[in-house]
JSON list of C-alpha atoms in Angstrom, two decimals:
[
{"chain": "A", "resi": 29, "resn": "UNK", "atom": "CA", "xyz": [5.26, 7.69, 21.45]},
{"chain": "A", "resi": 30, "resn": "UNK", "atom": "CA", "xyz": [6.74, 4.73, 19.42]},
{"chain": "A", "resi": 31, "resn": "UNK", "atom": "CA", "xyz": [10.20, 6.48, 19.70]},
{"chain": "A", "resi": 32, "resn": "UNK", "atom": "CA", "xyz": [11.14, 5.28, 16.02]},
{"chain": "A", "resi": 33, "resn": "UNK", "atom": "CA", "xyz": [9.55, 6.87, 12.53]},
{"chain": "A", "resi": 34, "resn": "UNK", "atom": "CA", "xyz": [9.30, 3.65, 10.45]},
{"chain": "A", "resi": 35, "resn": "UNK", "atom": "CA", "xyz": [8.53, 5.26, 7.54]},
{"chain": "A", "resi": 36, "resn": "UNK", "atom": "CA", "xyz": [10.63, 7.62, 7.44]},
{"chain": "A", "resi": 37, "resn": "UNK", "atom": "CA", "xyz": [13.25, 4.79, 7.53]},
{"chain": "A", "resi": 38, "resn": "UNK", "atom": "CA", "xyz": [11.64, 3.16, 4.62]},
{"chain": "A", "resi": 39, "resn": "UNK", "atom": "CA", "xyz": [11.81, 6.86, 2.35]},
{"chain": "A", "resi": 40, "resn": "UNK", "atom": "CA", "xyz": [15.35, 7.19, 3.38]},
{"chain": "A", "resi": 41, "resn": "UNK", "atom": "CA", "xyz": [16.14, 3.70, 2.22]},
{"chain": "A", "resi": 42, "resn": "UNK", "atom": "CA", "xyz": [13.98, 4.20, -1.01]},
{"chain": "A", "resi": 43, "resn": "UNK", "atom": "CA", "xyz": [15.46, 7.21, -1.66]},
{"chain": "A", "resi": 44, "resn": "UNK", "atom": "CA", "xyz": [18.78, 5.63, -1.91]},
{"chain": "A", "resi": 45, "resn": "UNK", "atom": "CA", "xyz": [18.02, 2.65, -4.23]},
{"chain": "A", "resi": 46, "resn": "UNK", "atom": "CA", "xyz": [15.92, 4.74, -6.22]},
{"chain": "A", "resi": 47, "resn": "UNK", "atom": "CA", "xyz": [18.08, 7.69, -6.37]},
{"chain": "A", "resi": 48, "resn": "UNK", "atom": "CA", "xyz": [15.23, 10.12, -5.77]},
{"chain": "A", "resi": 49, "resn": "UNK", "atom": "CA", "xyz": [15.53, 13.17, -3.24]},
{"chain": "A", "resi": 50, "resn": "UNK", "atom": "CA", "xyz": [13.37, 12.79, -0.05]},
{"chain": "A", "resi": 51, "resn": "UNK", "atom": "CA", "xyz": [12.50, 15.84, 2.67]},
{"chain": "A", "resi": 52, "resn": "UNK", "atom": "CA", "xyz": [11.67, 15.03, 6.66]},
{"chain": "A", "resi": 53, "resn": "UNK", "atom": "CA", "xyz": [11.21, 18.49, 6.38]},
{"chain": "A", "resi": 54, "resn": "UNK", "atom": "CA", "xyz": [8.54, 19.07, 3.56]},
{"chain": "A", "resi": 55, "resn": "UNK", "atom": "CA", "xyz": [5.32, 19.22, 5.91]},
{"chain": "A", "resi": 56, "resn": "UNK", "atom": "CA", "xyz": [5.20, 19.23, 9.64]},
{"chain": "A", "resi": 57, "resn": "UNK", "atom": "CA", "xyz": [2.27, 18.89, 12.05]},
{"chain": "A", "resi": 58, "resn": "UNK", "atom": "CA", "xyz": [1.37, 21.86, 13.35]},
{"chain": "A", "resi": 59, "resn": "UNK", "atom": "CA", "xyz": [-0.42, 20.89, 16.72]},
{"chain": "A", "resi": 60, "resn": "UNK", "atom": "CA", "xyz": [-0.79, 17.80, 18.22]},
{"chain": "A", "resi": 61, "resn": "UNK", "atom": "CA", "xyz": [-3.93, 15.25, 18.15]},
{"chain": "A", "resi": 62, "resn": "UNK", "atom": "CA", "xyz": [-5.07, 12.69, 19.58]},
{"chain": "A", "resi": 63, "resn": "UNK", "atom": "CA", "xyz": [-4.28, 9.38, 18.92]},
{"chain": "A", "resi": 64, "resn": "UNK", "atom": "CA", "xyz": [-5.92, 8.01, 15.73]},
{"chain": "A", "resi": 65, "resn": "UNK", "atom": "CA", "xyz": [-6.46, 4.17, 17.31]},
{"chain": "A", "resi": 66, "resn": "UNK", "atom": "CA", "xyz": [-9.79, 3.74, 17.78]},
{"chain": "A", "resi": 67, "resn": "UNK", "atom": "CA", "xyz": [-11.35, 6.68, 15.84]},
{"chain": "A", "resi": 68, "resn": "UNK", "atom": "CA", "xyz": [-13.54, 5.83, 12.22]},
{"chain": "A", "resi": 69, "resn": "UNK", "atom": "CA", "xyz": [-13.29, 7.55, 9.14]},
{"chain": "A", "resi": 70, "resn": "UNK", "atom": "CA", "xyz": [-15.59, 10.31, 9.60]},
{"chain": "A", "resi": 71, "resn": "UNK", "atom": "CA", "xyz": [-13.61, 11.01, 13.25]},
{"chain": "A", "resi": 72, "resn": "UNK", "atom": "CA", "xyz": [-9.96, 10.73, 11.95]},
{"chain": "A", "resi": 73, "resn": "UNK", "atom": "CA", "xyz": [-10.67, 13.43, 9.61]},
{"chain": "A", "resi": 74, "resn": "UNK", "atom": "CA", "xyz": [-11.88, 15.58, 11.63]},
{"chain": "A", "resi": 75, "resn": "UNK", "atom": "CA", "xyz": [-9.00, 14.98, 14.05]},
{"chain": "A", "resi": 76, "resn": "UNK", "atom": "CA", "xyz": [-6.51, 15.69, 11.21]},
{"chain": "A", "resi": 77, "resn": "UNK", "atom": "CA", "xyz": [-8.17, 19.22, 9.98]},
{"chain": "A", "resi": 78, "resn": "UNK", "atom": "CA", "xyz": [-5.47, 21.26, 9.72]},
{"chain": "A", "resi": 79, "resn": "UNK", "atom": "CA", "xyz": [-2.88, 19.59, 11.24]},
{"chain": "A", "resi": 80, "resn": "UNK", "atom": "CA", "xyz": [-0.09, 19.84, 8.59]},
{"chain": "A", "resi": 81, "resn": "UNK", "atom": "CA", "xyz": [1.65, 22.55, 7.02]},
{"chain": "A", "resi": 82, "resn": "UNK", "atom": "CA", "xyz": [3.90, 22.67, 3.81]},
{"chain": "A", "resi": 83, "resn": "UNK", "atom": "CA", "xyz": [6.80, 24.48, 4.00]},
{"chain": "A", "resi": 84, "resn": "UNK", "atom": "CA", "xyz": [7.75, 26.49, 1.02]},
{"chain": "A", "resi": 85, "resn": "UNK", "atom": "CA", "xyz": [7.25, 25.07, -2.23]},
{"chain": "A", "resi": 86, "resn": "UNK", "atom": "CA", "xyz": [6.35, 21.67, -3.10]},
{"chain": "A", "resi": 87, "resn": "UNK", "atom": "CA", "xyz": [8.07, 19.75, -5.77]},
{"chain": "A", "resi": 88, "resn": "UNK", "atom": "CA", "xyz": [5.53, 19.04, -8.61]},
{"chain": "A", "resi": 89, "resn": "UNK", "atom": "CA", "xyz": [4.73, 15.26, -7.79]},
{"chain": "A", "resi": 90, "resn": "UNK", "atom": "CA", "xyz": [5.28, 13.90, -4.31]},
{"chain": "A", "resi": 91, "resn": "UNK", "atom": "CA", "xyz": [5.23, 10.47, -2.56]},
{"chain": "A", "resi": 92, "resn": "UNK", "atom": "CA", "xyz": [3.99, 9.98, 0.51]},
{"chain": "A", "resi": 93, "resn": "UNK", "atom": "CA", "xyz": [5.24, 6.85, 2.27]},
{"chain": "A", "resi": 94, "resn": "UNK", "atom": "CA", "xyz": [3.57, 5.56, 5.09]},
{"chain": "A", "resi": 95, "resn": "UNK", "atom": "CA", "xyz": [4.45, 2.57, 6.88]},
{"chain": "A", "resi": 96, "resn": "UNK", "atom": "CA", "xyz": [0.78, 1.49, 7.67]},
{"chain": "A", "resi": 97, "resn": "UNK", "atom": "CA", "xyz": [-2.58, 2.87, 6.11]},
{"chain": "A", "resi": 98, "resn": "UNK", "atom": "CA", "xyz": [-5.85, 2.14, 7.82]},
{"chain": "A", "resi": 99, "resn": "UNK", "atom": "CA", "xyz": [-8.51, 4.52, 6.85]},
{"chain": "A", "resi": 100, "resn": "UNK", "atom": "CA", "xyz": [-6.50, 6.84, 4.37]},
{"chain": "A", "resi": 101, "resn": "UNK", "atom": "CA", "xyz": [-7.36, 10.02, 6.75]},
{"chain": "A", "resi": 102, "resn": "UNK", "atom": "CA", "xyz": [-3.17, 10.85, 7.33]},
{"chain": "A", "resi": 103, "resn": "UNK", "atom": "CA", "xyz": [-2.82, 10.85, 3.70]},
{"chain": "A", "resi": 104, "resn": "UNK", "atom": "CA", "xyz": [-5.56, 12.38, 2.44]},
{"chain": "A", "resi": 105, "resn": "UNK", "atom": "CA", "xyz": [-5.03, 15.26, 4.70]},
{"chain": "A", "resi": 106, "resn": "UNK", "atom": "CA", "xyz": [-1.67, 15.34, 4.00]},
{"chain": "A", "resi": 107, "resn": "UNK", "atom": "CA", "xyz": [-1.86, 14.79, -0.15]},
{"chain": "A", "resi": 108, "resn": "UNK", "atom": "CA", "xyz": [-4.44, 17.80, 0.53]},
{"chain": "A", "resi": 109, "resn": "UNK", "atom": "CA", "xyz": [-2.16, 20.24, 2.21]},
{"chain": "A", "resi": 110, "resn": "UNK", "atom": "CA", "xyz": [0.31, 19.81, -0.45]},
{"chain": "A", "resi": 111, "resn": "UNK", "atom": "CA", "xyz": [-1.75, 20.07, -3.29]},
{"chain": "A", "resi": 112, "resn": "UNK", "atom": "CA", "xyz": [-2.97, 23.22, -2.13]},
{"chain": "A", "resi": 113, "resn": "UNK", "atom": "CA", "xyz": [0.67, 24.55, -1.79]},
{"chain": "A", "resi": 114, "resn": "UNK", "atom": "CA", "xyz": [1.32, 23.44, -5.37]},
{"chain": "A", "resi": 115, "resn": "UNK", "atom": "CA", "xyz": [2.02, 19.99, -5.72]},
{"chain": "A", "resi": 116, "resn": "UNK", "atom": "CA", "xyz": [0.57, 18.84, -8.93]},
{"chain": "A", "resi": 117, "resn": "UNK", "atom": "CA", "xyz": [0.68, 14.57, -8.20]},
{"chain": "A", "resi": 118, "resn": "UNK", "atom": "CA", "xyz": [0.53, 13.26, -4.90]},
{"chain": "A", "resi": 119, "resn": "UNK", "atom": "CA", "xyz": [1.19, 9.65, -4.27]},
{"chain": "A", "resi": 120, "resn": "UNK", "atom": "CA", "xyz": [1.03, 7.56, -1.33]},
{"chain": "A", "resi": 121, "resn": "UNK", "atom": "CA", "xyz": [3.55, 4.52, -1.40]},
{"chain": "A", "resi": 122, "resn": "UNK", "atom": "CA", "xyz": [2.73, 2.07, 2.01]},
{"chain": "A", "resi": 123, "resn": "UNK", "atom": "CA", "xyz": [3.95, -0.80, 3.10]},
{"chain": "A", "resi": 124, "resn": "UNK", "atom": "CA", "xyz": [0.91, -2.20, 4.53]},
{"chain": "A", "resi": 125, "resn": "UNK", "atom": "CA", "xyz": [-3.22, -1.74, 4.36]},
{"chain": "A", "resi": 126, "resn": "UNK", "atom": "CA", "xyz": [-5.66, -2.88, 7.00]},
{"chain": "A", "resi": 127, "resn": "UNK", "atom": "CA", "xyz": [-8.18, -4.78, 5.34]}
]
């Protein structure tokens, strides 16, 4: 465990300065998986199969911020789950990409 969410500092910070709500509390993983290191596209995916849930109803357009994307799996699973619970545009704002 890294012990500290560092995006979830960086939407609470852009939040502020952008004056836009943000949710911890949105989705949740639902079960654990393993870790992600290590794993290629076609494995992460599978590892992330319903792993999130939405809670209640989605605002219509959504950023996701994520402090690091590597493969995009996280995300799309994620963008997924709430697009299925109604979201109409999901975005994903990072910080960083691996190349």
């Amino acid at each position: 465990r890294r012990g500290f969410n560092q995006a979830e500092d960086i939407a609470e910070k852009l939040s502020r300065r952008l004056g836009i709500p943000w949710s911890i509390t949105l989705a949740r993983r639902i079960r654990s998986a393993p870790s992600q290191s290590g794993l290629n596209r076609a494995q992460r995916q599978q590892n992330l199969r319903g792993i999130f849930q939405v809670s209640g109803q989605p605002p219509r357009r959504v950023a996701i911020v994520e402090d690091v994307v590597t493969t995009g799996a996280t995300a799309r699973t994620l963008s997924q789950a709430l697009l299925d619970a109604g979201a109409e545009d999901v975005q994903v704002w990072a910080l960083a990409r691996t190349p």
